[in-house]
């Protein structure tokens, strides 16, 4: 399985010209890699123009969210159909920053069902806001996954990517970063839930699980080597093409 490294630019950069420069710098490196698939998720307004810059399948685009309806009177929303028409191939769903604004597990599930009507891959974000010693965070993450995947067929479950993002480890202000061992423990449990849902451990193994939360050039190796994950969802470090391509090059070698 190829490594999957995803850039989540969040609400950055301010100008399209800057977005094109950043994408070009990433694409120069990413398009040559054999063992890594790179996905850049810019703000929606830049998707169409960056789509023209995509040159290979190894460096593609994704959206940061999508609405569940296809078209109609939904002011401010963008549908999976529209995203698919821009040539994007992935959609982040259930990011903690969107959940914080009121998105529920039920809405996350509706979005995933709608995204899967298209040849798009949902990157489903799950993760606890706090950790305690009694392992409540594991129950919490398992519950989020069951809710997110509710009502999906086996074939659909096998098309998703799960991003484990402990919320306390996200962003420049995070007090500390999740360790590869802490990540591994949760990822093992995510595999168990997937095996329960799919009724088979071999199929569960084919669903990519990636880690997100303050990943940079210094930390990526630990997660890929010891965190039991196939890739990373990278926020602030993806805004610096030098740092992000460093992550890509390390992932290529592991
Ligand atoms: P971060 O963000 O790398 O800035 O912690 C990751 C994310 O929120 O996806």
Coordinates of C-alpha atoms and ligand atoms in Angstrom, one line a residue:
X1 CA 0.0 0.0 0.0
X2 CA 1.3 3.5 -0.9
X3 CA 1.8 6.0 1.9
X4 CA -0.9 8.7 1.9
X5 CA 0.2 12.2 2.9
X6 CA -2.5 14.8 2.9
X7 CA -2.0 18.6 3.2
X8 CA -4.9 20.3 5.0
X9 CA -4.3 24.0 4.2
X10 CA -7.4 24.9 6.3
X11 CA -8.3 28.6 5.7
X12 CA -4.9 29.5 4.0
X13 CA -3.4 31.1 1.9
X14 CA -5.1 34.5 1.4
X15 CA -4.4 34.6 -2.4
X16 CA -4.9 32.3 -5.3
X17 CA -1.5 33.3 -6.7
X18 CA 0.1 32.1 -3.5
X19 CA -1.9 28.8 -3.5
X20 CA -0.7 28.1 -7.1
X21 CA 3.0 28.8 -6.1
X22 CA 2.6 26.4 -3.1
X23 CA 1.0 23.7 -5.1
X24 CA 3.7 24.0 -7.9
X25 CA 6.5 23.6 -5.3
X26 CA 4.8 20.5 -3.8
X27 CA 3.9 19.0 -7.1
X28 CA 7.5 19.2 -8.4
X29 CA 8.6 16.8 -5.6
X30 CA 5.4 14.8 -5.1
X31 CA 4.9 13.9 -8.7
X32 CA 8.2 12.0 -8.8
X33 CA 7.5 9.8 -5.8
X34 CA 6.7 6.1 -6.3
X35 CA 5.7 5.1 -2.8
X36 CA 3.6 8.1 -1.7
X37 CA 0.3 9.5 -2.9
X38 CA 0.0 13.2 -2.0
X39 CA -3.3 15.0 -1.7
X40 CA -3.5 18.7 -1.3
X41 CA -6.7 20.1 0.2
X42 CA -6.9 23.8 -0.4
X43 CA -9.8 26.1 0.4
X44 CA -12.7 25.5 -2.1
X45 CA -12.2 28.7 -4.0
X46 CA -8.8 27.5 -5.3
X47 CA -9.8 23.9 -6.3
X48 CA -10.7 24.7 -9.9
X49 CA -7.5 26.7 -10.7
X50 CA -5.2 24.2 -8.9
X51 CA -7.0 21.4 -10.8
X52 CA -5.4 22.7 -14.0
X53 CA -1.9 22.2 -12.4
X54 CA -2.4 18.6 -11.5
X55 CA 0.0 16.6 -13.7
X56 CA 0.1 13.1 -12.2
X57 CA -2.0 10.7 -10.2
X58 CA 0.6 10.8 -7.4
X59 CA -0.2 14.4 -6.5
X60 CA -4.0 15.1 -6.5
X61 CA -6.5 17.4 -4.9
X62 CA -9.1 17.1 -2.2
X63 CA -11.8 19.4 -0.6
X64 CA -12.0 20.2 3.1
X65 CA -15.7 19.5 3.5
X66 CA -18.9 18.8 1.4
X67 CA -22.6 19.2 1.8
X68 CA -24.9 16.1 1.6
X69 CA -27.4 17.4 -1.0
X70 CA -26.5 17.5 -4.7
X71 CA -27.9 20.9 -5.7
X72 CA -30.7 23.3 -4.7
X73 CA -31.5 26.1 -2.1
X74 CA -28.6 25.6 0.3
X75 CA -26.9 28.9 0.6
X76 CA -23.2 28.7 1.2
X77 CA -22.9 24.9 0.6
X78 CA -20.9 23.0 -2.0
X79 CA -21.9 19.5 -3.1
X80 CA -19.8 16.4 -3.8
X81 CA -20.9 16.6 -7.5
X82 CA -19.4 20.1 -7.7
X83 CA -16.2 18.9 -6.0
X84 CA -15.9 15.9 -8.3
X85 CA -16.3 18.2 -11.3
X86 CA -13.3 20.2 -10.2
X87 CA -11.2 17.0 -10.6
X88 CA -10.7 16.7 -6.8
X89 CA -10.6 13.1 -5.7
X90 CA -10.7 13.3 -1.9
X91 CA -12.9 15.1 0.6
X92 CA -12.1 15.6 4.3
X93 CA -15.2 15.0 6.5
X94 CA -15.8 15.4 10.2
X95 CA -12.7 17.5 10.9
X96 CA -12.6 18.5 14.6
X97 CA -12.7 22.2 13.6
X98 CA -16.0 21.6 11.7
X99 CA -17.4 19.5 14.5
X100 CA -16.6 22.3 16.9
X101 CA -18.9 24.6 14.9
X102 CA -21.8 22.1 15.5
X103 CA -21.3 19.3 13.1
X104 CA -22.8 16.1 14.6
X105 CA -21.9 12.4 14.0
X106 CA -25.2 12.2 12.1
X107 CA -24.3 15.0 9.7
X108 CA -20.8 13.4 9.2
X109 CA -22.6 10.2 8.2
X110 CA -24.9 12.0 5.8
X111 CA -21.9 13.7 4.1
X112 CA -20.0 10.4 3.8
X113 CA -23.0 8.7 2.2
X114 CA -23.4 11.5 -0.3
X115 CA -19.7 11.7 -1.1
X116 CA -19.6 7.9 -1.8
X117 CA -22.2 8.3 -4.6
X118 CA -19.2 9.7 -6.6
X119 CA -15.8 8.3 -7.3
X120 CA -14.5 10.4 -4.4
X121 CA -12.7 9.2 -1.3
X122 CA -13.9 10.5 2.1
X123 CA -11.1 11.1 4.6
X124 CA -13.0 10.6 7.9
X125 CA -11.5 12.5 10.8
X126 CA -12.1 11.0 14.3
X127 CA -10.3 11.7 17.6
X128 CA -10.9 12.5 21.3
X129 CA -10.7 16.0 22.7
X130 CA -9.1 14.9 26.0
X131 CA -7.4 11.8 27.2
X132 CA -7.8 10.2 30.6
X133 CA -6.2 7.2 32.3
X134 CA -9.3 5.0 32.0
X135 CA -9.3 4.6 28.2
X136 CA -12.5 6.6 27.7
X137 CA -10.9 8.1 24.6
X138 CA -10.8 4.7 22.9
X139 CA -14.6 4.2 23.5
X140 CA -15.2 7.7 22.2
X141 CA -13.2 7.1 18.9
X142 CA -14.9 3.7 18.4
X143 CA -18.3 5.3 18.7
X144 CA -17.4 8.1 16.3
X145 CA -16.3 5.5 13.7
X146 CA -19.5 3.4 14.1
X147 CA -21.6 6.5 13.7
X148 CA -19.6 7.7 10.7
X149 CA -19.9 4.3 8.9
X150 CA -23.5 3.5 9.8
X151 CA -25.6 2.3 6.9
X152 CA -22.6 1.9 4.5
X153 CA -22.2 -1.3 2.4
X154 CA -19.0 -3.3 2.9
X155 CA -17.8 -2.1 -0.5
X156 CA -18.3 1.5 0.6
X157 CA -16.5 1.0 3.9
X158 CA -13.5 -0.3 2.0
X159 CA -13.3 2.9 0.0
X160 CA -12.8 5.3 3.0
X161 CA -9.7 6.6 4.7
X162 CA -9.8 7.0 8.5
X163 CA -7.7 9.9 9.9
X164 CA -7.0 9.5 13.6
X165 CA -6.6 13.1 14.9
X166 CA -6.4 13.5 18.7
X167 CA -7.8 17.0 19.0
X168 CA -5.4 17.9 21.9
X169 CA -2.5 17.3 19.5
X170 CA -3.7 19.5 16.7
X171 CA -2.3 22.9 15.8
X172 CA 0.6 25.2 16.7
X173 CA -0.9 25.8 20.2
X174 CA -1.0 22.1 21.1
X175 CA 0.7 21.6 24.5
X176 CA 2.2 18.3 23.5
X177 CA 2.2 16.0 20.5
X178 CA 0.7 12.5 20.5
X179 CA 3.4 9.8 20.6
X180 CA 3.6 7.0 18.0
X181 CA 2.8 4.5 20.9
X182 CA -0.3 6.5 21.9
X183 CA -1.3 6.6 18.2
X184 CA -0.7 2.8 17.8
X185 CA -3.0 1.9 20.7
X186 CA -5.9 3.8 19.2
X187 CA -5.2 2.6 15.6
X188 CA -5.3 -1.0 16.8
X189 CA -8.7 -0.4 18.3
X190 CA -9.8 1.3 15.1
X191 CA -8.8 -1.8 13.2
X192 CA -10.9 -3.9 15.6
X193 CA -14.0 -1.8 14.9
X194 CA -13.4 -2.0 11.2
X195 CA -13.1 -5.8 11.5
X196 CA -16.4 -5.9 13.4
X197 CA -18.1 -3.8 10.8
X198 CA -16.7 -5.7 7.9
X199 CA -16.9 -9.1 9.6
X200 CA -13.3 -9.9 8.5
X201 CA -9.9 -8.8 9.6
X202 CA -8.2 -9.1 6.1
X203 CA -10.7 -6.6 4.6
X204 CA -10.2 -4.3 7.6
X205 CA -6.5 -4.2 7.0
X206 CA -7.0 -2.7 3.5
X207 CA -8.7 0.4 4.9
X208 CA -6.0 3.1 5.2
X209 CA -5.6 4.7 8.6
X210 CA -3.6 7.8 8.8
X211 CA -2.5 10.1 11.7
X212 CA -3.0 13.9 12.1
X213 CA -1.9 16.3 14.8
X214 CA 1.2 18.5 14.6
X215 CA 3.0 16.2 12.1
X216 CA 6.2 17.7 10.7
X217 CA 9.5 16.7 9.1
X218 CA 10.8 15.7 12.6
X219 CA 7.8 13.5 13.6
X220 CA 6.6 11.8 10.5
X221 CA 9.1 8.9 10.6
X222 CA 8.0 7.9 14.1
X223 CA 4.4 7.7 13.1
X224 CA 5.0 5.8 9.9
X225 CA 7.5 3.4 11.6
X226 CA 5.8 2.8 14.9
X227 CA 2.3 4.3 14.8
X228 CA 0.7 1.6 12.7
X229 CA -0.5 4.2 10.2
X230 CA -0.2 4.4 6.4
X231 CA 0.1 8.2 6.2
X232 CA -0.6 11.6 7.7
X233 CA -2.9 14.5 7.6
X234 CA -0.7 17.5 7.9
X235 CA -2.0 21.0 8.9
X236 CA 0.3 23.9 9.6
X237 CA 3.5 22.1 8.4
X238 CA 1.8 21.7 4.9
X239 CA 1.7 25.5 4.5
X240 CA 5.5 25.5 4.1
X241 CA 6.3 23.6 0.9
X242 CA 9.9 23.0 2.1
X243 CA 8.7 21.4 5.3
X244 CA 5.9 19.5 3.6
X245 CA 8.2 18.1 0.9
X246 CA 10.6 17.0 3.6
X247 CA 7.7 14.9 5.0
X248 CA 7.0 13.5 1.6
X249 CA 10.7 12.5 1.0
X250 CA 10.9 10.8 4.4
X251 CA 7.6 8.9 3.7
X252 CA 9.0 7.8 0.4
X253 CA 11.9 6.0 2.1
X254 CA 10.0 4.2 4.9
Ligands
LIG1 P1 -1.9 20.4 12.5 O1 -3.4 20.1 11.9 O2 -0.9 19.6 11.6 O3 -1.7 21.9 12.3 O4 -1.9 19.9 13.9 C1 -3.8 18.8 11.5 C2 -5.2 18.8 11.2 O5 -6.0 19.5 11.8 O6 -5.6 18.1 10.2

